[in-house]
Coordinates of C-alpha atoms and ligand atoms in Angstrom, one line a residue:
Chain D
X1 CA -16.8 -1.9 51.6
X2 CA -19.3 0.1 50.0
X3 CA -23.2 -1.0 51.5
X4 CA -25.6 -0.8 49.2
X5 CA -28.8 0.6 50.9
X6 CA -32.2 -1.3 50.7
X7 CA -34.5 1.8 49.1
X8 CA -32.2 3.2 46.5
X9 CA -31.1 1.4 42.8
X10 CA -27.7 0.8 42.1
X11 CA -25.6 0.3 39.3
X12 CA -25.3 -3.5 38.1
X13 CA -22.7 -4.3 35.5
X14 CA -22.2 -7.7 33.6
X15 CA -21.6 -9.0 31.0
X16 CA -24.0 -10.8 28.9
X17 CA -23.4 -13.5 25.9
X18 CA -20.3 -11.5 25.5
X19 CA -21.7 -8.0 25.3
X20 CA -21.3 -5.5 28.1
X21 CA -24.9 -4.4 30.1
X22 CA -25.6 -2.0 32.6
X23 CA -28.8 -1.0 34.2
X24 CA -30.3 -0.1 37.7
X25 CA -31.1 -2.7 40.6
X26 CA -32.5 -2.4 43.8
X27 CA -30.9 -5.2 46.4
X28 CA -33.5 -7.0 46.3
X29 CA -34.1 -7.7 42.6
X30 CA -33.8 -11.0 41.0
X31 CA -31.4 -11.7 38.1
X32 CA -34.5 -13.1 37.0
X33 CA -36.6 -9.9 37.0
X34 CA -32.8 -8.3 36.1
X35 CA -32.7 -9.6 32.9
X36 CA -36.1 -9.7 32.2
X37 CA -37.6 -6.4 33.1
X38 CA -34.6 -4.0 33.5
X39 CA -32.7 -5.7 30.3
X40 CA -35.3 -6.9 28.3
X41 CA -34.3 -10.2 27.9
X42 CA -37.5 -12.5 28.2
X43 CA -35.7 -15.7 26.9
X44 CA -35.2 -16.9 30.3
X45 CA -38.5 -17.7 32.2
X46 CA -39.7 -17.7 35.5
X47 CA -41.5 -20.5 37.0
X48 CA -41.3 -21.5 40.7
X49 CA -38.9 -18.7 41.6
X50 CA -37.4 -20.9 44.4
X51 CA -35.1 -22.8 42.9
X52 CA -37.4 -26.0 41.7
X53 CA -38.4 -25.8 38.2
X54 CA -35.5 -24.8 36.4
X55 CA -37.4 -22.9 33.5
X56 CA -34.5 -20.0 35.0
X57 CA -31.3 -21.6 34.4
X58 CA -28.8 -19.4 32.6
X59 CA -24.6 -19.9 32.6
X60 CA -23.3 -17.8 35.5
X61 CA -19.5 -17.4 35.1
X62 CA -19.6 -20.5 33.0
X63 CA -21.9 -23.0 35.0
X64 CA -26.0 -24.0 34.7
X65 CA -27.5 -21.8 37.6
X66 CA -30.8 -20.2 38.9
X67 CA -30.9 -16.7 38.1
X68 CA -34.0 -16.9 40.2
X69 CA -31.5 -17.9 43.6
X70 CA -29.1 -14.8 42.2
X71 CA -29.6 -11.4 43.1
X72 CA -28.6 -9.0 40.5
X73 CA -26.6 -7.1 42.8
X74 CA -24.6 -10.5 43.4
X75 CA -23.7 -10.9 39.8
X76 CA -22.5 -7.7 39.2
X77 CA -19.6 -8.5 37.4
X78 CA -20.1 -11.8 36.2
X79 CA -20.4 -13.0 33.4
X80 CA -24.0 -14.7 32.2
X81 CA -25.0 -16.5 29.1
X82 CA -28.6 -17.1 28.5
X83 CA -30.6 -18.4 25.7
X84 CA -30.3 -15.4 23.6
X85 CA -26.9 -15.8 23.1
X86 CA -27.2 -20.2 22.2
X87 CA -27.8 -19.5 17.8
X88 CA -24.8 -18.4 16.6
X89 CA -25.9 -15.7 14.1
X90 CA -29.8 -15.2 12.7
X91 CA -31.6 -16.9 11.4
X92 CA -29.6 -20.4 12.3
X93 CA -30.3 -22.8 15.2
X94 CA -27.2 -24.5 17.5
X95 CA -26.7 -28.1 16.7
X96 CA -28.4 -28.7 20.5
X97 CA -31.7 -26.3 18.9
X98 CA -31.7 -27.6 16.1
X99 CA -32.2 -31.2 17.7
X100 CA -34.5 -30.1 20.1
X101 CA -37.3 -29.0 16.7
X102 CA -36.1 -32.5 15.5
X103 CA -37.7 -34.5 18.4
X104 CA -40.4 -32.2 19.6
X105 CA -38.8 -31.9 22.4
X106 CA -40.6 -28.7 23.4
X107 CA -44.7 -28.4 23.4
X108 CA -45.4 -25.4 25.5
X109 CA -41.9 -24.1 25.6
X110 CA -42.1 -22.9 29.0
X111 CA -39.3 -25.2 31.0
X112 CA -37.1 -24.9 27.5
X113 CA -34.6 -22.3 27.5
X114 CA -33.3 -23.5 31.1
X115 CA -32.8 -27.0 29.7
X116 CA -30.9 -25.6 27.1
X117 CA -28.8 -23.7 28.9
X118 CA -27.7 -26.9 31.2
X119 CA -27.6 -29.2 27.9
X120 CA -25.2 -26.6 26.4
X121 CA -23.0 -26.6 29.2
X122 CA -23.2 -30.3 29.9
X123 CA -22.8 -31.7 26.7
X124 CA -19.4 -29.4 26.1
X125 CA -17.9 -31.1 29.7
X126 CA -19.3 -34.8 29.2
X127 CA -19.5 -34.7 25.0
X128 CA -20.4 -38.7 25.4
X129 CA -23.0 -39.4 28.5
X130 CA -25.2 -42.3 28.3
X131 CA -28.7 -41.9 28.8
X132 CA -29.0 -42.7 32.8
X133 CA -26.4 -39.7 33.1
X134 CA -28.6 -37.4 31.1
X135 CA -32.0 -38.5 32.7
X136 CA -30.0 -37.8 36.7
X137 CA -28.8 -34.5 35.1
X138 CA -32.3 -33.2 34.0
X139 CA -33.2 -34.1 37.2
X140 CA -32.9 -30.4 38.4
X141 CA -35.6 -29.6 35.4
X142 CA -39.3 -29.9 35.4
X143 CA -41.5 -30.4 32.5
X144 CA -44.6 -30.9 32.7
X145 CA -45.8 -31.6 28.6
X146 CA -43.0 -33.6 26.9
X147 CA -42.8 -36.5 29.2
X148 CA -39.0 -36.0 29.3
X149 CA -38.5 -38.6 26.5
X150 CA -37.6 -36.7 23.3
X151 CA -35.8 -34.0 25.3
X152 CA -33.2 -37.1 26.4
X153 CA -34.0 -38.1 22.5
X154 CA -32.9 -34.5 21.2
X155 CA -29.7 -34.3 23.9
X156 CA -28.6 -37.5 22.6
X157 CA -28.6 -36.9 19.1
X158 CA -27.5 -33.3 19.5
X159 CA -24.6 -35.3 21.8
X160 CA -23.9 -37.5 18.7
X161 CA -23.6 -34.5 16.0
X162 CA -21.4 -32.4 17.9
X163 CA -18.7 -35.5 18.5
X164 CA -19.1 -35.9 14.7
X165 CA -19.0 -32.6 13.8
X166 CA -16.6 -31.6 16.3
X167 CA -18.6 -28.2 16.7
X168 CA -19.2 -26.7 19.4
X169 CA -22.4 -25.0 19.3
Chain O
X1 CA -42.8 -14.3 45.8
X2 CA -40.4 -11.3 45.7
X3 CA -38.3 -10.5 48.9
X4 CA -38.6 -8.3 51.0
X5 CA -36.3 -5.2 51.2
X6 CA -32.2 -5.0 52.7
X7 CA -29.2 -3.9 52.3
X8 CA -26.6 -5.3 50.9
X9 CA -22.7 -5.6 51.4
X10 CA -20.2 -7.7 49.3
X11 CA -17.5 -7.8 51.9
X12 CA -13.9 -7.8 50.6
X13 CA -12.3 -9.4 53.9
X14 CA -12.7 -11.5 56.6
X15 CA -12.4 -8.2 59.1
X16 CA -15.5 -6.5 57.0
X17 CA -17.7 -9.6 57.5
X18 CA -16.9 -10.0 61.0
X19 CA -17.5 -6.3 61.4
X20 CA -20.9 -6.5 60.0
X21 CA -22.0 -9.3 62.0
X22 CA -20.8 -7.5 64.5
X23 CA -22.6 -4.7 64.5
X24 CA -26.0 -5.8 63.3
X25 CA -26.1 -9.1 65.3
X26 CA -29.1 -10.7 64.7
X27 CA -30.1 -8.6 61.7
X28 CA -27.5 -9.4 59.3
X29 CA -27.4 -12.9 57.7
X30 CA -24.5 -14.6 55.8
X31 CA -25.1 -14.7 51.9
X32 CA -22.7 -17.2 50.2
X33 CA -24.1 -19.3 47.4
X34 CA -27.7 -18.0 48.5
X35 CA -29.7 -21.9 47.4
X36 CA -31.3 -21.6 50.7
X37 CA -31.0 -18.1 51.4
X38 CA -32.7 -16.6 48.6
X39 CA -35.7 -18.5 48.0
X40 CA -36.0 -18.2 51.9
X41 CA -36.2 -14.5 51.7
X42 CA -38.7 -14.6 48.8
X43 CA -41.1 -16.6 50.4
X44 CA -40.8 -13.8 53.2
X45 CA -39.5 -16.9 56.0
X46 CA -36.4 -14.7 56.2
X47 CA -36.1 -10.8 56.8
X48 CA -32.8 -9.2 57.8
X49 CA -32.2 -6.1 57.4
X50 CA -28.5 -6.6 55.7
X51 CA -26.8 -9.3 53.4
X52 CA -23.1 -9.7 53.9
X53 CA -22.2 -11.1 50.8
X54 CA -18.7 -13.3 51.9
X55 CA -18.5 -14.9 47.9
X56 CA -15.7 -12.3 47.2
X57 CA -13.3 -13.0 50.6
X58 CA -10.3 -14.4 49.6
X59 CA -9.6 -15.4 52.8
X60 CA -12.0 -18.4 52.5
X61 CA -11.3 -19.8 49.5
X62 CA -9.2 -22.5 51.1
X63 CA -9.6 -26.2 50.4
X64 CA -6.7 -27.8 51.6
X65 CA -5.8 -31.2 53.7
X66 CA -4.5 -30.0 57.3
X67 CA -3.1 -32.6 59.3
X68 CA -5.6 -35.9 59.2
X69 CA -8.9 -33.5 57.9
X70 CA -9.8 -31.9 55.1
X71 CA -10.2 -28.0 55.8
X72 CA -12.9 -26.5 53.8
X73 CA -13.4 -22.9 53.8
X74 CA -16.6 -21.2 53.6
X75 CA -16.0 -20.0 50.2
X76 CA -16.2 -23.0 48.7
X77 CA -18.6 -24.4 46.1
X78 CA -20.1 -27.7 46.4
X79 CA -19.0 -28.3 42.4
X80 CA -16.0 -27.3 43.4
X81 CA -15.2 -29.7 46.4
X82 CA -17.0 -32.6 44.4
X83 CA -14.4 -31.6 41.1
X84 CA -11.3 -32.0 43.5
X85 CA -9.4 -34.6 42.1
X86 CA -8.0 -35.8 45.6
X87 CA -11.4 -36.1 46.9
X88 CA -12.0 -39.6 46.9
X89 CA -8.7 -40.7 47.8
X90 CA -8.9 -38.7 51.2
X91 CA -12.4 -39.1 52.0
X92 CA -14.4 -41.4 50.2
X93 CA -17.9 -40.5 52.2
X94 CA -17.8 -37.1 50.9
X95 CA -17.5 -38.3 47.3
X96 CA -20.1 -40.7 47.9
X97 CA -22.9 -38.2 48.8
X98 CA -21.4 -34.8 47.4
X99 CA -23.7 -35.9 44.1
X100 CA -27.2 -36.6 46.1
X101 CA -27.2 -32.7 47.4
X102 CA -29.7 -31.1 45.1
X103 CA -28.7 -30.9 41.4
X104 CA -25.5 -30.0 39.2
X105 CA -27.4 -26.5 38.6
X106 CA -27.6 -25.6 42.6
X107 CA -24.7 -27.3 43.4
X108 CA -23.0 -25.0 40.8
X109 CA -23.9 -22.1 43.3
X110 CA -24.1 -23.6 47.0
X111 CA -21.5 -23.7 49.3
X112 CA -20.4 -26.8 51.7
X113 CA -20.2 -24.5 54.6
X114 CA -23.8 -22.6 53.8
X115 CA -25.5 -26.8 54.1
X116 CA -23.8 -26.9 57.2
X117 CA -25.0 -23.3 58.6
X118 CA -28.7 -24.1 57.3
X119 CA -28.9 -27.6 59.4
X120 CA -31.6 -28.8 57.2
X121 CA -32.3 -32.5 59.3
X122 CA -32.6 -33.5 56.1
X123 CA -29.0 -32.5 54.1
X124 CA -26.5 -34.5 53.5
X125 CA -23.4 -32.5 54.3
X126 CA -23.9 -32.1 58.3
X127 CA -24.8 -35.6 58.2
X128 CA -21.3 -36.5 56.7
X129 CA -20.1 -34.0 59.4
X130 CA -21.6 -36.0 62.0
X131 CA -20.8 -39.4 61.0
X132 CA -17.0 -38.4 60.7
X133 CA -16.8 -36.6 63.5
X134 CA -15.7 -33.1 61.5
X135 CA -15.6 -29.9 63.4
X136 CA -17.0 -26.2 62.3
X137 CA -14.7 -23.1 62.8
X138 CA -16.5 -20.3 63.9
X139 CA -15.3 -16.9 64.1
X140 CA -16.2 -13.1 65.1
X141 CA -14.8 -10.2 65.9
X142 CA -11.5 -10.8 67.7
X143 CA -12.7 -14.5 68.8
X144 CA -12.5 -18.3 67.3
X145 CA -13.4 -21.5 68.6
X146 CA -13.8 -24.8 66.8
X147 CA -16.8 -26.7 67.7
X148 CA -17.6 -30.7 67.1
X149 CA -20.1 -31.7 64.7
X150 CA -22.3 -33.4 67.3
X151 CA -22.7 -30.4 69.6
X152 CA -22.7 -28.0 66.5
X153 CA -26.2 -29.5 65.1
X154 CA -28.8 -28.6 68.3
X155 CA -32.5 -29.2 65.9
X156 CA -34.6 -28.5 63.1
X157 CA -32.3 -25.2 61.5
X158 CA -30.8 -24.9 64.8
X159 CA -27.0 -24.5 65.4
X160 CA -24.6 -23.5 68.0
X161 CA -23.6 -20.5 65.8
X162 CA -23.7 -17.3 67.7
X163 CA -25.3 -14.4 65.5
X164 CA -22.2 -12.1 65.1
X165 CA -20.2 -15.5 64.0
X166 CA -19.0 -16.7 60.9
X167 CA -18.8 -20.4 59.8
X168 CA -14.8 -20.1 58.8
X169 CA -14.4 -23.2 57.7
X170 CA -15.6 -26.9 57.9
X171 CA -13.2 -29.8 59.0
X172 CA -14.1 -33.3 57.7
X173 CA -11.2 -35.9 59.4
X174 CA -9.6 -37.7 56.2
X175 CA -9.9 -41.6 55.9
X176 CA -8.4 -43.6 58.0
X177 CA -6.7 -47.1 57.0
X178 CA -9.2 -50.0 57.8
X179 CA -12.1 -48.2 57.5
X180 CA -14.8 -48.7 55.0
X181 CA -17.5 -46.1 53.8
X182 CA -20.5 -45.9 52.1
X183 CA -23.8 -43.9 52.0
X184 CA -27.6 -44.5 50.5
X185 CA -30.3 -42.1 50.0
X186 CA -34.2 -42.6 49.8
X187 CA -36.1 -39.8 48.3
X188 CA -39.0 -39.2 45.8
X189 CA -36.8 -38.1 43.1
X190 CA -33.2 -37.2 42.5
X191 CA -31.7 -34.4 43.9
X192 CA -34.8 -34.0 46.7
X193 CA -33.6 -33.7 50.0
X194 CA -33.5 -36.7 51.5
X195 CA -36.9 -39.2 53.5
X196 CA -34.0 -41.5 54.9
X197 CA -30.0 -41.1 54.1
X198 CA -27.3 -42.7 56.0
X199 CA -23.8 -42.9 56.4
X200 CA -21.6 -45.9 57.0
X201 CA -18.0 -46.5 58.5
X202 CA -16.9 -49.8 59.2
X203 CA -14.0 -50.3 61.0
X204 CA -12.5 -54.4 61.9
X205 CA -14.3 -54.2 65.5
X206 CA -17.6 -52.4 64.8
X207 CA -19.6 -49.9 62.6
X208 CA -20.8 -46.3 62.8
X209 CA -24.1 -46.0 61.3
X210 CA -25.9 -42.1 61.0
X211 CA -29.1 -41.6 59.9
X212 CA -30.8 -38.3 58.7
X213 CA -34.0 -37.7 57.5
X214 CA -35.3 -39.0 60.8
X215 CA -35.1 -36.7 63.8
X216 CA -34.3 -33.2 64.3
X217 CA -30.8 -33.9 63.5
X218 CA -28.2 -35.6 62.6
X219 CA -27.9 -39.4 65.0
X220 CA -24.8 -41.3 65.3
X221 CA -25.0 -44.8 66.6
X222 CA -21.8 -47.1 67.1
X223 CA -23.1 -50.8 66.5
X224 CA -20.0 -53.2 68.3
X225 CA -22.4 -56.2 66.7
X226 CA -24.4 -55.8 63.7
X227 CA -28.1 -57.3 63.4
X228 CA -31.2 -57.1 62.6
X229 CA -32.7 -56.7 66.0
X230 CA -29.9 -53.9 67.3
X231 CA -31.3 -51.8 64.2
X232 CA -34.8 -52.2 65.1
X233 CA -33.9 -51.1 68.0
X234 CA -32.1 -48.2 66.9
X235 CA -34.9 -47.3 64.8
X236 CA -37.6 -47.6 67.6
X237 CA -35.9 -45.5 69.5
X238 CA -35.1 -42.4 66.8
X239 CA -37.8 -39.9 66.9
X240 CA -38.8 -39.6 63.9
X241 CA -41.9 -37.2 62.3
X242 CA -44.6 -37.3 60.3
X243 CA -44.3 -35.2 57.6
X244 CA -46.0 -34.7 53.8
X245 CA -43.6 -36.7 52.6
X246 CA -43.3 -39.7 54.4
X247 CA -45.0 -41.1 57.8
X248 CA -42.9 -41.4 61.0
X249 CA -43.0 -45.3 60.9
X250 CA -42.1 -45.4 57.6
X251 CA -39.3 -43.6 58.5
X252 CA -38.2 -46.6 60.8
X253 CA -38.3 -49.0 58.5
X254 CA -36.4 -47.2 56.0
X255 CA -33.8 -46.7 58.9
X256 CA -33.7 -50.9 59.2
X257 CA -33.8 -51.3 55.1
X258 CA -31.0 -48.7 53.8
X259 CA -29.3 -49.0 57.1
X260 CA -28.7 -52.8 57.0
X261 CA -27.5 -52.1 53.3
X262 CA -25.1 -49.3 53.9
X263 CA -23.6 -51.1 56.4
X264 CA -23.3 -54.2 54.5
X265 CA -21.6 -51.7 51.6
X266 CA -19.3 -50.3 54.3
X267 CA -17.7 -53.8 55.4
X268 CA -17.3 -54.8 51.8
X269 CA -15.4 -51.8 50.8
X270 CA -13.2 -51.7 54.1
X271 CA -9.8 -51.8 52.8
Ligands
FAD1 C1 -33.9 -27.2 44.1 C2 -33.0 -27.4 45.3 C3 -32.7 -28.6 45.8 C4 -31.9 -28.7 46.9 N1 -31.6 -30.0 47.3 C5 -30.8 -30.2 48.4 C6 -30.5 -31.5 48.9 O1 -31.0 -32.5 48.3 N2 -29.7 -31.6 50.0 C7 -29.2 -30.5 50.6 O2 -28.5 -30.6 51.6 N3 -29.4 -29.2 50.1 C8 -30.2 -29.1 49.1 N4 -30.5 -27.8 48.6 C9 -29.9 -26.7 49.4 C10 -28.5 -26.5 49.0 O3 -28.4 -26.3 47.6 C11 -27.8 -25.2 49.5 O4 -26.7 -25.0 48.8 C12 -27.4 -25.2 50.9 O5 -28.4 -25.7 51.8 C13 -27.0 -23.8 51.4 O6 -25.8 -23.4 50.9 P1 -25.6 -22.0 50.2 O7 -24.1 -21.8 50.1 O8 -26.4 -21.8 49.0 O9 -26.0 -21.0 51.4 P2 -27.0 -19.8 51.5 O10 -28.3 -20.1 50.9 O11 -26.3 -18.6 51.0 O12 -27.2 -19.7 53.1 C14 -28.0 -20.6 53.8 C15 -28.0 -20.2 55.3 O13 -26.8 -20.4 55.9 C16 -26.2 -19.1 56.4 N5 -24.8 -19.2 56.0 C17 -24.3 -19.5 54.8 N6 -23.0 -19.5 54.9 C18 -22.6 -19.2 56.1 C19 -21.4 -19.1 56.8 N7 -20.2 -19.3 56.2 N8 -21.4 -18.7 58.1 C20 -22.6 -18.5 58.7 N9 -23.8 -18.6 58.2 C21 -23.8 -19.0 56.9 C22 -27.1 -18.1 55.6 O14 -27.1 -16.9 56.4 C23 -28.4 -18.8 55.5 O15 -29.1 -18.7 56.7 C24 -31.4 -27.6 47.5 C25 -31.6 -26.3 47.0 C26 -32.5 -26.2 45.9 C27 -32.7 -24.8 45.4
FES2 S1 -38.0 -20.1 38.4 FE1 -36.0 -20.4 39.0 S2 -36.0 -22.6 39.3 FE2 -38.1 -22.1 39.0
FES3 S1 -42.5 -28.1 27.1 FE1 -44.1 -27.3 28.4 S2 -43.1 -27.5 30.3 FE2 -41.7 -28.4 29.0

């Protein structure tokens, strides 16, 4: 049971939309501050840093979760996707993107990339929810330009194209 | 908001977590899905010196139906004991409020046992505890005891856990022919803890109503007749605060509204 002392940096290793990473962490760092300062991955943004907002949702080990409520010494060897890895080659939106430009459902773009992250996960397990279910699910999002209507607008179309489609991303 | 600084240990038994409690007593706190924990620690309210991580103990990871409960170790996620398949079949209260504790993204992450170690007045977990009438395993170093909800929750964040103990396991005591269930929430939006939740059981001679929300913990109140005026009384009697949220009397009346409701729910789901 190695202890991993408060002062020094230690070794984090994960894996990230299917690549492998490694970099230093003190205990104490955020897999918010992880990604973004250590890794260099500023998709994912950081709002409240207590859980609230939701702006930091990425897929730990395949579920939506706060990075900002992970330390980075905690995931070491998980395995994270975050918006970096939602287009699936340059260049080309997902079908959930993609719907999002559609609608408008982004003005500032601040609270995006964590709904994204929980639309892409909750659309794969529930390919048909009705718009009640999507409203209690973004629930654990805050944004404060859209009103929240063309973001349910965007998930629901985006929800309609993949069943057609039968794609995945 | 950043913490501030500790060690850290991902303990890969039960002996190793026991051991750092142990030895660090009242300096070491229990890391398991870390929703409360970590923002906790970066607004500075916590400061231990070490984190015993317990996520990777194998030893925990039990969910399993022992006798007439349902035996949840400390490992285990609240997504996890809410996508049981048996869950509503062996204790329908737990399926009915599983979905009101915060959202699918922290519920991903918490743990059943951490809501119970945090005592929030407010969660919904140790009220379900408490309107069952579930026990919490502790154990340390060499020692285990078992202890009932009711004395287990003692105020605002305040337990009967010792500081070199571990919360094993939770016990929630299965459903029992007869009975009826049901639970109701009031708060501003979704996935808030709660102003006002209760629990319901309704059994052919009377019903169990718990409230949280209200006072400094969990209350369970056995009503042998339901009415109007035995829930005002109930109410008038809980001690209940003022807080940003909501006003103390305002509190009450909630208690008489969604009370009378869940009860009603309760008695027309007994089966
Ligand atoms: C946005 C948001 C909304 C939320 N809404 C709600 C809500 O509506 N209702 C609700 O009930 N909760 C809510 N929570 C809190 C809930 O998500 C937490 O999961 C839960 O309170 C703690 O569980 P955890 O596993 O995350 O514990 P941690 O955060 O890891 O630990 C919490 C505390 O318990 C101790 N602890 C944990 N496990 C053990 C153990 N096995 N033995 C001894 N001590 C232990 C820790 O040391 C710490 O003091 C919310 C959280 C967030 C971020
Ligand atoms: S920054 Fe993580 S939830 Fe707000
Ligand atoms: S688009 Fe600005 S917060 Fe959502």
């Amino acid at each position: 049971m190695p202890r991993l002392s408060a002062d020094a940096r230690h070794n984090v290793r994960l894996e990230i939309n299917g690549r492998a990473h490694e970099a230093e962490a003190e205990p104490r760092m955020l897999l918010t501050d992880f990604l973004r300062h250590r890794l260099g991955l500023t998709g994912t943004h950081v709002g409240c840093e207590h859980g609230v907002c939701g702006a930091c949702t990425v897929q730990i080990d395949g579920a939506p979760a706060r990075a900002c409520l992970t330390l980075a010494v905690q995931a070491d060897g998980a395995s994270i996707r975050t918006v970096e890895g939602l287009a699936p080659e340059p260049g080309r939106l997902s079908v959930l993107q993609e719907a999002f430009r559609r609608h408008h459902a982004l003005q500032c773009g601040f609270c995006t990339a964590g709904i994204l992250m929980s639309l892409d996960w909750y659309l794969r397990e529930k390919p048909d929810p009705s718009e009640a279910e999507l409203r209690e699910f973004l629930s654990g999002h805050i944004c404060r330009c859209t009103g929240y209507v063309p973001i349910v607008a965007a998930a629901l179309d985006a929800a309609r194209r993949l069943r057609e489609t039968g794609e995945s991303k | 908001m950043k913490p501030a600084p500790f060690d850290y240990v991902r303990a890969g038994s039960l002996a190793e977590t026991h051991d750092v409690l142990a030895s660090e007593g009242g300096e070491a706190a229990v890391l398991a899905g870390g929703q409360s924990l970590v923002p906790l620690l970066s607004m500075r309210m916590a400061r231990p010196k070490v984190l015993v991580d317990i996520m990777h103990v194998d030893e925990l990871a039990s969910l399993r139906v022992d006798g007439d409960a349902i035996y949840v170790g400390a490992r285990l996620r609240q997504a996890e004991l809410l996508g049981w398949p048996e869950l509503a079949k062996h204790q329908p209260l737990l399926a009915h409020a599983l979905p009101w504790v915060g959202h699918w993204q922290t519920r991903a992450r918490g743990t059943v046992c951490g809501s119970v170690a945090l005592a929030d007045p407010s969660a919904e977990l140790p009220l379900v505890l408490a309107a069952l009438g579930g026990h919490v395993i502790l154990s340390s170093r060499g020692a285990h005891r078992r202890v009932p909800a009711d004395e287990f929750f003692q105020g605002i964040m305040s337990t009967a856990r010792n500081d070199d103990e571990l919360i094993e396991a939770v016990s929630f005591p299965c459903r029992r022919n007869g009975e009826g269930y049901a639970f109701r929430e009031f708060a501003r939006r979704h996935g808030d803890f709660a102003i006002v939740a209760c629990a319901a059981i309704a059994t052919e001679k009377s019903v169990r109503l718990a409230v949280g929300g209200v006072a400094d913990r969990p209350v369970v109140r056995d009503f042998p007749e339901v009415s109007d005026e035995a829930l005002g009384d109930f109410a008038a009697g809980l001690e209940a605060r003022d807080d940003l949220h909501a006003t103390a009397s305002y509190r009450r009346m909630l208690v008489c509204k969604l009370g009378a409701e869940t009860i009603a729910e309760a008695q027309a789901c007994r089966a």
